[in-house]
mmCIF file of C-alpha atoms in Angstrom:
data_model
loop_
_atom_site.group_PDB
_atom_site.id
_atom_site.type_symbol
_atom_site.label_atom_id
_atom_site.label_comp_id
_atom_site.label_asym_id
_atom_site.label_seq_id
_atom_site.Cartn_x
_atom_site.Cartn_y
_atom_site.Cartn_z
ATOM 1 C CA LEU Q 1177 12.018 -21.801 5.023
ATOM 2 C CA ARG Q 1178 12.550 -23.221 7.566
ATOM 3 C CA ASP Q 1179 15.944 -24.474 9.511
ATOM 4 C CA ARG Q 1180 18.177 -27.436 8.345
ATOM 5 C CA ASP Q 1181 18.544 -28.671 12.036
ATOM 6 C CA GLY Q 1182 20.550 -30.907 11.866
ATOM 7 C CA MET Q 1183 19.379 -32.716 9.168
ATOM 8 C CA PRO Q 1184 20.826 -35.008 7.581
ATOM 9 C CA ASP Q 1185 19.887 -34.993 3.147
ATOM 10 C CA ASN Q 1186 17.909 -37.734 3.117
ATOM 11 C CA ALA Q 1187 15.787 -36.391 6.153
ATOM 12 C CA ARG Q 1188 15.758 -32.988 4.250
ATOM 13 C CA LEU Q 1189 14.485 -34.081 1.208
ATOM 14 C CA HIS Q 1190 12.680 -36.806 2.288
ATOM 15 C CA TYR Q 1191 10.409 -33.148 4.531
ATOM 16 C CA GLN Q 1192 10.233 -31.387 1.462
ATOM 17 C CA ALA Q 1193 9.603 -34.223 -0.757
ATOM 18 C CA GLN Q 1194 5.889 -34.207 1.901
ATOM 19 C CA ASN Q 1195 5.645 -30.276 1.716
ATOM 20 C CA PRO Q 1196 6.523 -29.088 -1.533
ATOM 21 C CA SER Q 1197 5.926 -25.496 0.253
ATOM 22 C CA GLN Q 1198 7.989 -25.903 2.816
ATOM 23 C CA THR Q 1199 11.977 -25.378 1.745
ATOM 24 C CA ILE Q 1200 14.466 -26.407 3.964
ATOM 25 C CA LEU Q 1201 17.617 -24.405 4.322
ATOM 26 C CA GLU Q 1202 20.502 -26.132 2.801
ATOM 27 C CA ARG Q 1203 23.179 -25.070 6.336
ATOM 28 C CA ASP Q 1204 21.502 -25.480 9.298
ATOM 29 C CA CYS Q 1205 20.473 -22.216 10.049
ATOM 30 C CA LEU Q 1206 20.279 -18.765 8.909
ATOM 31 C CA GLU Q 1207 23.133 -17.972 11.488
ATOM 32 C CA SER Q 1208 25.252 -20.892 9.677
ATOM 33 C CA TYR Q 1209 25.069 -17.933 5.538
ATOM 34 C CA LEU Q 1210 27.036 -15.551 7.344
ATOM 35 C CA ILE Q 1211 30.279 -17.318 8.420
ATOM 36 C CA SER Q 1212 31.970 -16.426 5.551
ATOM 37 C CA PRO Q 1213 36.227 -16.049 6.440
ATOM 38 C CA THR Q 1214 36.396 -13.503 3.917
ATOM 39 C CA ALA Q 1215 34.481 -11.231 5.234
ATOM 40 C CA ILE Q 1216 35.356 -11.749 9.027
ATOM 41 C CA HIS Q 1217 38.749 -11.103 7.177
ATOM 42 C CA GLU Q 1218 37.718 -7.648 5.164
ATOM 43 C CA ILE Q 1219 35.210 -6.742 8.707
ATOM 44 C CA ILE Q 1220 38.804 -6.938 10.992
ATOM 45 C CA THR Q 1221 40.940 -5.384 7.982
ATOM 46 C CA ARG Q 1222 38.838 -2.570 8.242
ATOM 47 C CA GLN Q 1223 38.277 -1.952 11.156
ATOM 48 C CA LEU Q 1224 41.792 -2.302 12.277
ATOM 49 C CA GLU Q 1225 42.795 -0.259 9.905
ATOM 50 C CA ALA Q 1226 40.815 2.855 11.100
ATOM 51 C CA ARG Q 1227 41.913 2.426 14.660
ATOM 52 C CA ALA Q 1228 45.361 3.889 12.718
ATOM 53 C CA ASP Q 1229 47.154 2.523 15.724
ATOM 54 C CA GLY Q 1230 49.609 -0.279 14.656
ATOM 55 C CA SER Q 1231 47.520 -3.738 14.285
ATOM 56 C CA LEU Q 1232 48.566 -5.743 12.368
ATOM 57 C CA ILE Q 1233 45.691 -7.264 10.255
ATOM 58 C CA PRO Q 1234 46.407 -10.941 10.510
ATOM 59 C CA ALA Q 1235 46.182 -12.543 6.722
ATOM 60 C CA LEU Q 1236 43.231 -14.582 5.413
ATOM 61 C CA GLU Q 1237 44.547 -17.904 6.191
ATOM 62 C CA GLU Q 1238 44.768 -17.474 10.263
ATOM 63 C CA VAL Q 1239 40.675 -15.791 10.471
ATOM 64 C CA ALA Q 1240 39.514 -19.319 8.446
ATOM 65 C CA THR Q 1241 41.768 -20.848 11.331
ATOM 66 C CA ILE Q 1242 39.576 -18.985 13.791
ATOM 67 C CA VAL Q 1243 36.671 -20.227 12.237
ATOM 68 C CA ASP Q 1244 38.122 -23.783 11.647
ATOM 69 C CA ASP Q 1245 39.454 -23.614 15.288
ATOM 70 C CA ALA Q 1246 35.910 -22.974 16.624
ATOM 71 C CA ILE Q 1247 33.838 -25.336 14.414
ATOM 72 C CA GLU Q 1248 36.393 -28.426 15.867
ATOM 73 C CA THR Q 1249 35.316 -26.382 19.470
ATOM 74 C CA LEU Q 1250 31.524 -28.062 17.957
ATOM 75 C CA GLN Q 1251 32.606 -31.299 16.822
ATOM 76 C CA ASP Q 1252 30.884 -33.521 19.984
ATOM 77 C CA ARG Q 1253 28.279 -30.571 19.997
ATOM 78 C CA THR Q 1254 27.205 -30.990 15.736
ATOM 79 C CA LEU Q 1255 27.627 -35.326 16.896
ATOM 80 C CA ASP Q 1256 25.187 -34.669 19.079
ATOM 81 C CA HIS Q 1257 23.160 -32.122 16.748
ATOM 82 C CA VAL Q 1258 22.638 -34.699 13.476
ATOM 83 C CA ALA Q 1259 22.078 -37.574 16.043
ATOM 84 C CA ASN Q 1260 19.028 -35.853 17.922
ATOM 85 C CA ALA Q 1261 17.409 -34.711 13.742
ATOM 86 C CA ILE Q 1262 18.322 -38.505 12.789
ATOM 87 C CA ASP Q 1263 16.185 -39.270 15.749
ATOM 88 C CA LEU Q 1264 13.269 -37.297 15.482
ATOM 89 C CA PHE Q 1265 13.611 -38.056 11.983
ATOM 90 C CA GLU Q 1266 12.785 -41.920 12.995
ATOM 91 C CA ALA Q 1267 10.312 -40.813 15.547
ATOM 92 C CA ARG Q 1268 8.514 -39.822 13.517
ATOM 93 C CA ILE Q 1269 9.030 -42.375 9.906
ATOM 94 C CA ASN Q 1270 8.959 -45.659 11.428
ATOM 95 C CA ARG Q 1271 7.415 -44.728 15.260
ATOM 96 C CA SER Q 1272 10.378 -45.579 16.078
ATOM 97 C CA HIS Q 1273 13.507 -44.525 18.316
ATOM 98 C CA LEU Q 1274 16.953 -45.472 17.716
ATOM 99 C CA ASP Q 1275 19.935 -45.960 19.969
ATOM 100 C CA ALA Q 1276 22.597 -43.741 20.393
ATOM 101 C CA SER Q 1277 25.237 -46.229 19.161
ATOM 102 C CA THR Q 1278 23.508 -46.783 15.541
ATOM 103 C CA LEU Q 1279 22.759 -42.977 15.811
ATOM 104 C CA ASN Q 1280 26.238 -42.278 16.423
ATOM 105 C CA SER Q 1281 27.082 -43.661 13.444
ATOM 106 C CA ARG Q 1282 24.539 -42.559 10.983
ATOM 107 C CA ALA Q 1283 25.254 -39.288 12.945
ATOM 108 C CA ARG Q 1284 29.073 -39.438 11.347
ATOM 109 C CA LEU Q 1285 27.969 -41.266 8.463
ATOM 110 C CA ALA Q 1286 26.231 -38.069 7.271
ATOM 111 C CA ILE Q 1287 28.987 -35.506 8.417
ATOM 112 C CA SER Q 1288 31.656 -37.457 6.734
ATOM 113 C CA ASP Q 1289 29.465 -37.457 3.351
ATOM 114 C CA ALA Q 1290 29.050 -33.635 3.601
ATOM 115 C CA GLY Q 1291 32.907 -33.461 3.090
ATOM 116 C CA SER Q 1292 35.441 -31.168 4.512
ATOM 117 C CA THR Q 1293 35.018 -28.009 2.575
ATOM 118 C CA LEU Q 1294 33.280 -25.526 4.960
ATOM 119 C CA GLU Q 1295 30.505 -25.648 2.719
ATOM 120 C CA GLY Q 1296 29.382 -28.499 3.946
ATOM 121 C CA ARG Q 1297 30.679 -28.730 7.384
ATOM 122 C CA LEU Q 1298 28.073 -25.866 7.304
ATOM 123 C CA LYS Q 1299 25.462 -28.115 6.475
ATOM 124 C CA PHE Q 1300 25.574 -29.635 10.026
ATOM 125 C CA VAL Q 1301 27.740 -27.376 12.779
ATOM 126 C CA PRO Q 1302 25.060 -25.783 14.638
ATOM 127 C CA GLY Q 1303 25.802 -22.035 13.029
ATOM 128 C CA LYS Q 1304 24.740 -19.697 15.814
ATOM 129 C CA ARG Q 1305 26.487 -21.398 18.202
ATOM 130 C CA LEU Q 1306 29.405 -21.083 15.525
ATOM 131 C CA LEU Q 1307 28.452 -17.332 15.359
ATOM 132 C CA ALA Q 1308 29.618 -16.708 18.624
ATOM 133 C CA ARG Q 1309 32.196 -18.579 18.767
ATOM 134 C CA CYS Q 1310 33.675 -16.932 15.533
ATOM 135 C CA ARG Q 1311 32.525 -13.444 16.842
ATOM 136 C CA GLU Q 1312 34.468 -14.594 20.775
ATOM 137 C CA ALA Q 1313 37.155 -15.153 19.432
ATOM 138 C CA VAL Q 1314 37.391 -11.862 16.489
ATOM 139 C CA SER Q 1315 36.606 -10.400 19.982
ATOM 140 C CA ASP Q 1316 39.112 -11.437 21.591
ATOM 141 C CA ARG Q 1317 42.440 -12.067 19.716
ATOM 142 C CA PHE Q 1318 41.856 -8.245 17.512
ATOM 143 C CA GLY Q 1319 38.905 -6.897 19.780
ATOM 144 C CA VAL Q 1320 36.964 -6.103 16.964
ATOM 145 C CA SER Q 1321 33.082 -7.075 17.280
ATOM 146 C CA LEU Q 1322 30.972 -9.393 13.910
ATOM 147 C CA THR Q 1323 27.874 -8.031 13.792
ATOM 148 C CA ASP Q 1324 25.859 -9.347 12.084
ATOM 149 C CA ALA Q 1325 24.451 -5.917 9.899
ATOM 150 C CA LEU Q 1326 28.080 -5.946 9.773
ATOM 151 C CA LEU Q 1327 28.669 -9.505 8.170
ATOM 152 C CA ILE Q 1328 25.909 -9.076 5.773
ATOM 153 C CA ASP Q 1329 27.574 -5.735 4.204
ATOM 154 C CA TYR Q 1330 31.026 -7.327 4.060
ATOM 155 C CA ALA Q 1331 29.300 -10.599 2.367
ATOM 156 C CA SER Q 1332 30.605 -11.550 -1.318
ATOM 157 C CA GLU Q 1333 27.546 -12.228 -3.586
ATOM 158 C CA ASP Q 1334 29.099 -16.432 -3.940
ATOM 159 C CA ASP Q 1335 28.341 -15.854 0.406
ATOM 160 C CA LEU Q 1336 25.453 -16.258 0.208
ATOM 161 C CA SER Q 1337 24.308 -17.006 -3.178
ATOM 162 C CA ALA Q 1338 22.515 -20.194 -1.966
ATOM 163 C CA LEU Q 1339 20.772 -18.297 0.467
ATOM 164 C CA VAL Q 1340 19.376 -15.543 -2.060
ATOM 165 C CA GLN Q 1341 18.302 -19.009 -4.335
ATOM 166 C CA THR Q 1342 16.284 -20.443 -1.747
ATOM 167 C CA VAL Q 1343 14.188 -17.664 -0.862
ATOM 168 C CA ARG Q 1344 14.118 -17.508 -4.805
ATOM 169 C CA GLN Q 1345 12.100 -21.045 -4.428
ATOM 170 C CA CYS Q 1346 10.245 -20.144 -1.515
ATOM 171 C CA GLU Q 1347 9.066 -17.048 -3.674
ATOM 172 C CA GLY Q 1348 8.750 -19.113 -6.430
ATOM 173 C CA LEU Q 1349 6.324 -21.492 -4.478
ATOM 174 C CA GLY Q 1350 4.663 -18.160 -3.411
ATOM 175 C CA VAL Q 1351 5.557 -18.304 0.028
ATOM 176 C CA PRO Q 1352 6.026 -14.445 0.946
#
């Protein structure tokens, strides 16, 4: 089981076909599976309610906007992340490197093909950085800490279903 690390779909599928015992995550990395506006909203709600200090509980849409804004701040880094993955793939498969313009065009196309949904965007946005930005924004705005344990505890089955399916695939391949 390994992180996607910005790989476009064709590279991900190629590597998996070359090594069937290897499973590459659908999202960028494990941390990407902790990004759930619903879970983040629930954590904020519970912690603010526990304070009982009259803090206003944000709407789910406000929390979703925090995640969207964090993704937007990583737009250039995401493009570079995908372009680097494409370059690595080309170097390994074709023993060549592409020029920067071609890499950027292919990276933009891969990102565009993933769609504008949160799920599509989480394929490529560097998950560790995104999680750090979300944590920082939630802490600054609401004084709430988002730990991995809390994010997992409040994640719905739908939030983690893709990761669970991937882990089950690994188990089916005899991967410990």
